Short mmCIF file of C-alpha atoms and ligand atoms in Angstrom, two decimals:
data_model
loop_
_atom_site.label_atom_id
_atom_site.label_comp_id
_atom_site.label_asym_id
_atom_site.label_seq_id
_atom_site.Cartn_x
_atom_site.Cartn_y
_atom_site.Cartn_z
CA MET Q 194 18.44 -20.97 -5.96
CA ALA Q 195 16.43 -18.08 -4.55
CA LYS Q 196 17.43 -17.46 -0.96
CA GLY Q 197 14.89 -19.18 1.23
CA LYS Q 198 12.22 -18.36 -1.29
CA ASN Q 199 12.06 -21.66 -3.00
CA LYS Q 200 8.38 -22.29 -3.23
CA GLU Q 201 8.76 -25.25 -5.51
CA LYS Q 202 6.73 -28.22 -4.52
CA ASP Q 203 8.44 -31.59 -4.30
CA GLU Q 204 8.90 -32.72 -7.84
CA PRO Q 205 9.40 -36.29 -9.02
CA ARG Q 206 13.04 -37.10 -9.69
CA ARG Q 207 14.13 -37.10 -13.28
CA SER Q 208 17.40 -37.31 -15.17
CA ASN Q 209 20.22 -35.24 -13.75
CA LYS Q 210 20.75 -33.41 -17.04
CA THR Q 211 19.17 -30.04 -17.87
CA SER Q 212 17.40 -29.33 -21.14
CA ASN Q 213 20.72 -27.98 -22.45
CA GLY Q 214 22.41 -31.28 -21.67
CA HIS Q 215 24.35 -29.72 -18.78
CA SER Q 216 24.63 -31.45 -15.45
CA LYS Q 217 22.24 -30.08 -12.88
CA ARG Q 218 23.89 -28.28 -9.98
CA VAL Q 219 23.11 -29.83 -6.61
CA HIS Q 220 23.01 -27.75 -3.43
CA HIS Q 221 22.76 -29.23 0.00
CA THR Q 222 20.92 -26.83 2.22
CA LYS Q 223 20.05 -27.69 5.79
CA GLY Q 224 19.83 -31.36 5.01
CA ARG Q 225 17.50 -30.78 2.10
CA GLN Q 226 18.68 -31.58 -1.35
CA GLU Q 227 17.90 -28.73 -3.74
CA THR Q 228 18.66 -29.22 -7.38
CA LYS Q 229 18.47 -27.00 -10.37
CA TYR Q 230 16.24 -29.63 -11.90
CA SER Q 231 13.24 -28.36 -9.93
CA SER Q 232 13.66 -25.11 -11.85
CA VAL Q 233 13.72 -27.01 -15.08
CA MET Q 234 10.54 -28.77 -14.02
CA ARG Q 235 8.89 -25.43 -13.29
CA GLN Q 236 9.71 -24.17 -16.72
CA ALA Q 237 8.19 -27.28 -18.17
CA LYS Q 238 5.10 -26.59 -16.08
CA PHE Q 239 4.63 -22.98 -17.18
CA PRO Q 240 2.05 -23.00 -19.95
CA THR Q 241 4.31 -21.40 -22.55
CA LYS Q 242 7.99 -20.88 -23.28
CA LEU Q 243 9.70 -17.83 -21.72
CA ALA Q 244 13.16 -16.67 -22.74
CA MET Q 245 15.58 -13.78 -22.39
CA TRP Q 246 18.87 -12.48 -23.67
CA ASP Q 247 20.65 -11.52 -20.48
CA PHE Q 248 23.35 -8.86 -20.74
CA ASP Q 249 24.21 -8.95 -17.03
CA HIS Q 250 23.77 -5.21 -16.67
CA CYS Q 251 21.68 -5.38 -13.57
CA ASP Q 252 22.15 -6.11 -9.90
CA PRO Q 253 21.24 -9.82 -9.72
CA LYS Q 254 19.38 -9.25 -6.46
CA ARG Q 255 17.03 -6.74 -8.04
CA CYS Q 256 16.85 -8.21 -11.51
CA SER Q 257 13.46 -9.74 -12.31
CA GLY Q 258 14.84 -11.74 -15.25
CA LYS Q 259 17.47 -13.37 -13.06
CA LYS Q 260 14.86 -14.22 -10.47
CA LEU Q 261 12.68 -15.87 -13.08
CA GLU Q 262 15.72 -17.82 -14.17
CA ARG Q 263 16.47 -18.93 -10.61
CA LEU Q 264 12.87 -20.09 -10.38
CA GLY Q 265 13.32 -22.00 -13.60
CA LEU Q 266 10.59 -20.05 -15.33
CA ILE Q 267 12.72 -18.51 -18.06
CA LYS Q 268 15.50 -19.78 -20.29
CA SER Q 269 18.58 -17.74 -21.27
CA LEU Q 270 19.31 -17.30 -24.95
CA ARG Q 271 22.74 -16.76 -26.48
CA ILE Q 272 23.71 -13.76 -28.57
CA GLY Q 273 23.16 -14.85 -32.15
CA GLN Q 274 20.29 -17.08 -31.16
CA LYS Q 275 16.91 -16.05 -32.55
CA PHE Q 276 13.52 -16.59 -30.93
CA GLN Q 277 10.40 -17.77 -32.71
CA GLY Q 278 7.78 -16.33 -30.38
CA ILE Q 279 6.86 -12.74 -29.48
CA ILE Q 280 9.89 -10.67 -28.49
CA VAL Q 281 8.97 -7.76 -26.25
CA THR Q 282 11.77 -5.35 -26.95
CA PRO Q 283 12.55 -1.62 -27.06
CA ASN Q 284 13.60 -2.39 -30.62
CA GLY Q 285 10.10 -3.53 -31.56
CA LYS Q 286 8.13 -2.10 -34.44
CA GLY Q 287 4.44 -2.86 -33.91
CA VAL Q 288 2.86 -3.28 -30.48
CA VAL Q 289 1.71 -6.50 -28.83
CA CYS Q 290 -1.93 -7.15 -29.66
CA PRO Q 291 -4.61 -9.81 -29.02
CA ASN Q 292 -3.96 -11.24 -32.49
CA ASP Q 293 -0.55 -12.37 -31.18
CA ARG Q 294 -2.22 -14.98 -29.02
CA GLU Q 295 -1.44 -18.00 -31.14
CA ILE Q 296 2.24 -17.10 -31.47
CA VAL Q 297 2.46 -16.63 -27.70
CA GLU Q 298 0.76 -19.94 -27.01
CA GLU Q 299 2.81 -21.88 -29.52
CA PHE Q 300 6.25 -20.25 -29.29
CA GLY Q 301 6.25 -18.15 -26.14
CA VAL Q 302 7.57 -14.73 -25.13
CA ALA Q 303 11.12 -13.36 -24.87
CA VAL Q 304 12.60 -10.17 -23.39
CA VAL Q 305 15.95 -8.42 -23.36
CA GLU Q 306 17.36 -8.36 -19.85
CA CYS Q 307 19.53 -5.26 -19.84
CA SER Q 308 19.72 -1.84 -18.23
CA TRP Q 309 17.48 0.94 -19.56
CA ALA Q 310 20.51 3.20 -19.28
CA ARG Q 311 22.67 0.94 -21.47
CA LEU Q 312 20.36 0.10 -24.35
CA GLU Q 313 22.91 1.35 -26.86
CA GLU Q 314 25.25 -1.47 -25.78
CA VAL Q 315 22.74 -4.14 -26.79
CA PRO Q 316 23.52 -5.74 -30.19
CA PHE Q 317 19.90 -5.73 -31.31
CA SER Q 318 20.84 -6.97 -34.79
CA LYS Q 319 22.22 -10.19 -33.28
CA ILE Q 320 19.20 -11.01 -31.16
CA GLY Q 321 15.46 -10.94 -31.70
CA GLY Q 322 13.34 -12.67 -34.29
CA LYS Q 323 10.45 -12.29 -36.62
CA PHE Q 324 7.92 -10.94 -34.10
CA GLU Q 325 9.59 -8.07 -32.30
CA ARG Q 326 7.07 -5.90 -30.47
CA LEU Q 327 6.82 -2.82 -28.30
CA LEU Q 328 4.33 -2.67 -25.48
CA PRO Q 329 1.55 -0.11 -25.48
CA TYR Q 330 1.18 2.29 -22.55
CA PHE Q 331 1.43 0.64 -19.12
CA VAL Q 332 2.54 1.91 -15.74
CA ALA Q 333 5.30 0.09 -13.89
CA ALA Q 334 4.57 -1.39 -10.47
CA ASN Q 335 8.08 -2.61 -9.76
CA PRO Q 336 9.93 -0.90 -6.90
CA VAL Q 337 12.68 0.52 -9.16
CA ASN Q 338 10.43 2.40 -11.59
CA TYR Q 339 7.13 2.45 -9.69
CA GLY Q 340 4.56 4.70 -11.33
CA ARG Q 341 6.63 5.38 -14.42
CA PRO Q 342 4.99 4.68 -17.73
CA MET Q 343 6.59 2.31 -20.24
CA LYS Q 344 9.66 1.41 -18.18
CA LEU Q 345 8.56 -2.04 -17.21
CA ASN Q 346 10.97 -4.64 -15.97
CA CYS Q 347 11.23 -8.05 -17.60
CA VAL Q 348 8.58 -9.86 -15.59
CA GLU Q 349 6.14 -6.98 -16.05
CA ALA Q 350 6.87 -6.88 -19.78
CA ILE Q 351 6.21 -10.60 -20.17
CA ALA Q 352 3.11 -10.38 -17.98
CA ALA Q 353 1.81 -7.42 -20.00
CA CYS Q 354 2.25 -9.39 -23.20
CA LEU Q 355 0.50 -12.46 -21.79
CA ALA Q 356 -2.35 -10.34 -20.45
CA ILE Q 357 -2.86 -8.47 -23.72
CA VAL Q 358 -3.29 -11.71 -25.61
CA GLY Q 359 -5.92 -12.81 -23.08
CA HIS Q 360 -3.84 -14.85 -20.63
CA GLN Q 361 -4.20 -12.81 -17.46
CA ASP Q 362 -4.08 -16.11 -15.56
CA TRP Q 363 -0.57 -16.79 -16.86
CA ALA Q 364 0.44 -13.21 -16.21
CA LEU Q 365 -0.70 -13.47 -12.61
CA GLU Q 366 1.01 -16.82 -12.15
CA LEU Q 367 4.29 -15.21 -13.16
CA LEU Q 368 3.84 -11.99 -11.20
CA GLN Q 369 2.92 -13.84 -8.02
CA ASN Q 370 6.60 -14.70 -7.63
CA PHE Q 371 7.16 -11.03 -6.74
CA GLU Q 372 5.65 -9.37 -3.70
CA TRP Q 373 4.70 -6.26 -5.65
CA GLY Q 374 3.87 -8.26 -8.81
CA PRO Q 375 0.07 -8.71 -8.73
CA ASN Q 376 -0.24 -4.95 -8.23
CA PHE Q 377 0.95 -4.54 -11.80
CA LEU Q 378 -2.31 -6.04 -13.05
CA LYS Q 379 -4.34 -3.97 -10.58
CA ILE Q 380 -2.92 -0.59 -11.49
CA ASN Q 381 -3.20 -1.36 -15.20
CA LYS Q 382 -6.63 -2.99 -15.04
CA ASP Q 383 -8.47 -0.38 -17.14
CA LEU Q 384 -5.74 -0.31 -19.76
CA LEU Q 385 -5.74 -4.07 -20.03
CA GLU Q 386 -9.49 -4.23 -20.44
CA MET Q 387 -9.18 -1.68 -23.21
CA TYR Q 388 -6.38 -3.54 -25.02
CA ASN Q 389 -8.21 -6.86 -24.66
CA GLU Q 390 -11.02 -5.47 -26.77
CA CYS Q 391 -8.64 -4.74 -29.64
CA THR Q 392 -7.48 -7.04 -32.38
CA ASP Q 393 -4.36 -5.96 -34.26
CA SER Q 394 -1.43 -3.62 -33.53
CA GLU Q 395 -3.19 -0.64 -35.12
CA SER Q 396 -6.29 -1.00 -32.97
CA VAL Q 397 -4.14 -1.26 -29.82
CA LEU Q 398 -2.27 1.89 -30.85
CA GLN Q 399 -5.58 3.67 -31.45
CA ALA Q 400 -6.88 2.59 -28.03
CA GLU Q 401 -3.66 3.81 -26.43
CA LYS Q 402 -3.98 7.17 -28.23
CA ASP Q 403 -7.63 7.58 -27.15
CA PHE Q 404 -6.70 6.74 -23.57
CA LEU Q 405 -3.82 9.22 -23.44
CA GLU Q 406 -5.99 11.96 -24.96
CA MET Q 407 -8.68 11.29 -22.38
CA VAL Q 408 -6.11 11.45 -19.56
CA GLU Q 409 -4.79 14.74 -20.93
CA GLN Q 410 -8.30 16.21 -21.16
CA GLU Q 411 -9.07 15.18 -17.59
CA ARG Q 412 -5.81 16.70 -16.40
CA GLU Q 413 -6.59 19.92 -18.22
CA SER Q 414 -10.09 20.21 -16.80
CA ARG Q 415 -8.77 19.49 -13.28
CA ARG Q 416 -6.19 22.22 -13.79
CA LYS Q 417 -8.89 24.68 -14.91
CA LEU Q 418 -11.22 23.77 -12.09
CA LYS Q 419 -8.45 24.15 -9.57
CA SER Q 420 -7.41 27.58 -10.79
CA GLU Q 421 -11.06 28.74 -10.69
CA VAL Q 422 -11.44 27.43 -7.15
CA ASP Q 423 -8.20 29.11 -6.13
CA ILE Q 424 -9.37 32.47 -7.42
CA TRP Q 425 -12.61 32.24 -5.45
CA GLU Q 426 -10.80 31.12 -2.35
CA LEU Q 427 -8.37 34.01 -2.54
CA GLY Q 428 -11.24 36.50 -2.47
CA ASN Q 429 -10.56 39.93 -3.91
CA PRO Q 430 -6.77 39.98 -4.42
CA ASN Q 431 -6.67 43.80 -4.64
CA LYS Q 432 -8.31 44.08 -1.28
CA LYS Q 433 -5.88 41.60 0.20
CA PHE Q 434 -2.80 43.48 -0.99
CA ASP Q 435 -4.20 46.85 0.19
CA GLU Q 436 -4.73 45.39 3.61
CA GLU Q 437 -1.26 43.94 3.66
CA GLU Q 438 0.24 47.31 2.83
CA GLU Q 439 -1.67 48.83 5.70
CA ASP Q 440 -0.43 46.07 7.97
CA GLU Q 441 3.15 46.77 7.02
CA ASN Q 442 2.81 50.34 8.27
CA GLU Q 443 1.66 49.12 11.61
CA SER Q 444 5.15 47.99 12.57
CA ASP Q 445 4.35 47.10 16.17
CA GLU Q 446 1.78 44.53 15.17
CA GLU Q 447 4.10 43.15 12.53
CA ASP Q 448 6.50 41.80 15.12
CA GLU Q 449 3.80 39.54 16.44
CA ASP Q 450 3.40 37.99 12.98
CA GLU Q 451 7.01 36.94 12.68
CA ASP Q 452 6.33 33.23 12.51
CA ASP Q 453 3.08 33.65 10.62
CA VAL Q 454 1.29 32.14 13.59
CA TYR Q 455 0.14 34.02 16.63
CA GLU Q 456 -2.42 33.66 19.30
CA SER Q 457 -5.47 35.77 19.64
CA GLU Q 458 -5.51 36.58 23.32
CA GLU Q 459 -9.17 37.43 23.35
CA GLU Q 460 -10.52 34.23 21.93
CA ASN Q 461 -7.53 32.00 22.51
CA ILE Q 462 -7.58 30.59 18.98
CA LEU Q 463 -4.71 30.15 16.59
CA ILE Q 464 -4.79 32.47 13.62
CA ILE Q 465 -2.60 31.33 10.79
CA ASP Q 466 -1.43 33.91 8.33
CA VAL Q 467 -1.42 32.28 4.93
CA PRO Q 468 1.70 33.29 3.02
CA GLY Q 469 1.06 35.44 -0.04
CA PRO Q 470 2.73 35.19 -3.44
CA GLU Q 471 5.61 37.30 -2.19
CA ASP Q 472 6.46 34.78 0.52
CA GLU Q 473 9.06 32.22 -0.36
CA GLU Q 474 7.12 29.28 0.93
CA TYR Q 475 3.87 30.24 -0.71
CA ASP Q 476 2.13 27.13 -1.94
CA GLU Q 477 -0.92 27.51 -4.12
CA GLU Q 478 -2.10 24.06 -3.29
CA GLU Q 479 -2.53 24.60 0.43
CA GLU Q 480 -6.23 25.09 0.15
CA GLU Q 481 -6.92 24.43 3.76
CA GLU Q 482 -4.60 27.21 4.83
CA LEU Q 483 -6.34 29.59 2.48
CA GLU Q 484 -9.66 28.75 4.05
CA GLU Q 485 -8.23 29.37 7.48
CA GLU Q 486 -6.81 32.66 6.29
CA GLU Q 487 -10.24 33.80 5.20
CA GLU Q 488 -11.64 32.89 8.57
CA GLY Q 489 -8.67 34.61 10.24
CA GLU Q 490 -9.21 37.71 8.17
CA GLU Q 491 -12.85 37.83 9.21
CA GLU Q 492 -11.90 37.46 12.86
CA LYS Q 493 -9.28 40.16 12.53
CA THR Q 494 -11.76 42.55 10.89
CA LYS Q 495 -14.24 41.91 13.66
CA GLU Q 496 -11.57 42.60 16.27
CA GLU Q 497 -10.40 45.75 14.53
CA ASP Q 498 -13.98 46.96 14.18
CA GLY Q 499 -14.49 46.42 17.87
CA ILE Q 500 -11.37 48.39 18.80
CA GLU Q 501 -12.28 51.27 16.54
CA LYS Q 502 -15.73 51.48 18.02
CA GLU Q 503 -14.27 51.56 21.53
CA GLU Q 504 -11.86 54.32 20.51
CA ASP Q 505 -14.67 56.25 18.92
C1 SAM M 1384 15.43 -2.79 -20.05
S1 SAM M 1384 15.07 -4.30 -19.27
C2 SAM M 1384 15.17 -3.88 -17.57
C3 SAM M 1384 15.12 -5.13 -16.78
C4 SAM M 1384 15.19 -4.93 -15.30
N1 SAM M 1384 16.52 -4.77 -14.91
C5 SAM M 1384 14.58 -6.09 -14.56
O1 SAM M 1384 14.91 -6.29 -13.39
O2 SAM M 1384 13.74 -6.78 -15.10
C6 SAM M 1384 13.34 -4.52 -19.47
C7 SAM M 1384 12.98 -5.31 -20.70
O3 SAM M 1384 11.57 -5.54 -20.69
C8 SAM M 1384 11.04 -5.34 -21.98
N2 SAM M 1384 10.25 -4.08 -21.95
C9 SAM M 1384 9.92 -3.34 -20.88
N3 SAM M 1384 9.12 -2.31 -21.21
C10 SAM M 1384 8.96 -2.38 -22.55
C11 SAM M 1384 8.22 -1.62 -23.49
N4 SAM M 1384 7.50 -0.55 -23.13
N5 SAM M 1384 8.25 -1.99 -24.79
C12 SAM M 1384 8.98 -3.07 -25.17
N6 SAM M 1384 9.69 -3.84 -24.33
C13 SAM M 1384 9.68 -3.52 -23.03
C14 SAM M 1384 12.23 -5.24 -22.89
O4 SAM M 1384 12.63 -6.52 -23.28
C15 SAM M 1384 13.25 -4.60 -21.98
O5 SAM M 1384 14.56 -4.80 -22.47
#
């Protein structure tokens, strides 16, 4: 039973045997009788069958498969037992596609609850079934692998499969059992819309390829744009280095620059010296600092001009 998170509504009492013929465990918590049967009822209520082969690799507190099991939404399968529905597995051949809808509706979805780091320990030949599938590109929303592509946990993998075949409602129903869950559908909204328009595995793979190419192109043009902007913001680099050399010779002034920040006594403003490429902490992305440097440089030039004129 999930700790204090049992959201099950009161269910009508039924036989005290589970679907496997085992006796239902009964827990007495704070005067309330909680039975495993409510879980069984929930599974019966979920619109399709969900199953997993659980290899007990993961911390039960963080394992999404185990949580689904505690909620009675998923059934554990034995090694050697095959599954008739769609099996979302790293061992899959094709990818899940909208054409899988009927299989999902009739026979359900299964996953392999194991650690990503211990996949080689999984006896894939002894589990699985006729419809083993990979998932196309998705980004994980779970706290363990947040933001990482492809490494979905079990509930995300099942939800992704349900959503691809057009059952976003079922996907959401499942994900809502996790605080972060609905975010999975939000961050993958565009991808899902794209996959929903496909038909078979090939068309999903093509959509995935187009999407990844588009992302790469956007990344490339952002990179180009940024480097152009940086060049303009830096001004004339030759001029900058000449000036720095001159500054180095003026050793008295240099002491004031020790922390790269000093105060202009005349105008009482902070002038920040932006580190150059030779400085250890130089960061190309600090655009704001570069802007301030330009302004600082202008101020400095004005000051120096003023001094020279006075000396003249
Ligand atoms: C490796 S387990 C990790 C489970 C995790 N410990 C949890 O809490 O859910 C995740 C399972 O989800 C399914 N899965 C996740 N991402 C997948 C993908 N890109 N392709 C196929 N199956 C995937 C597989 O069944 C995989 O074994």
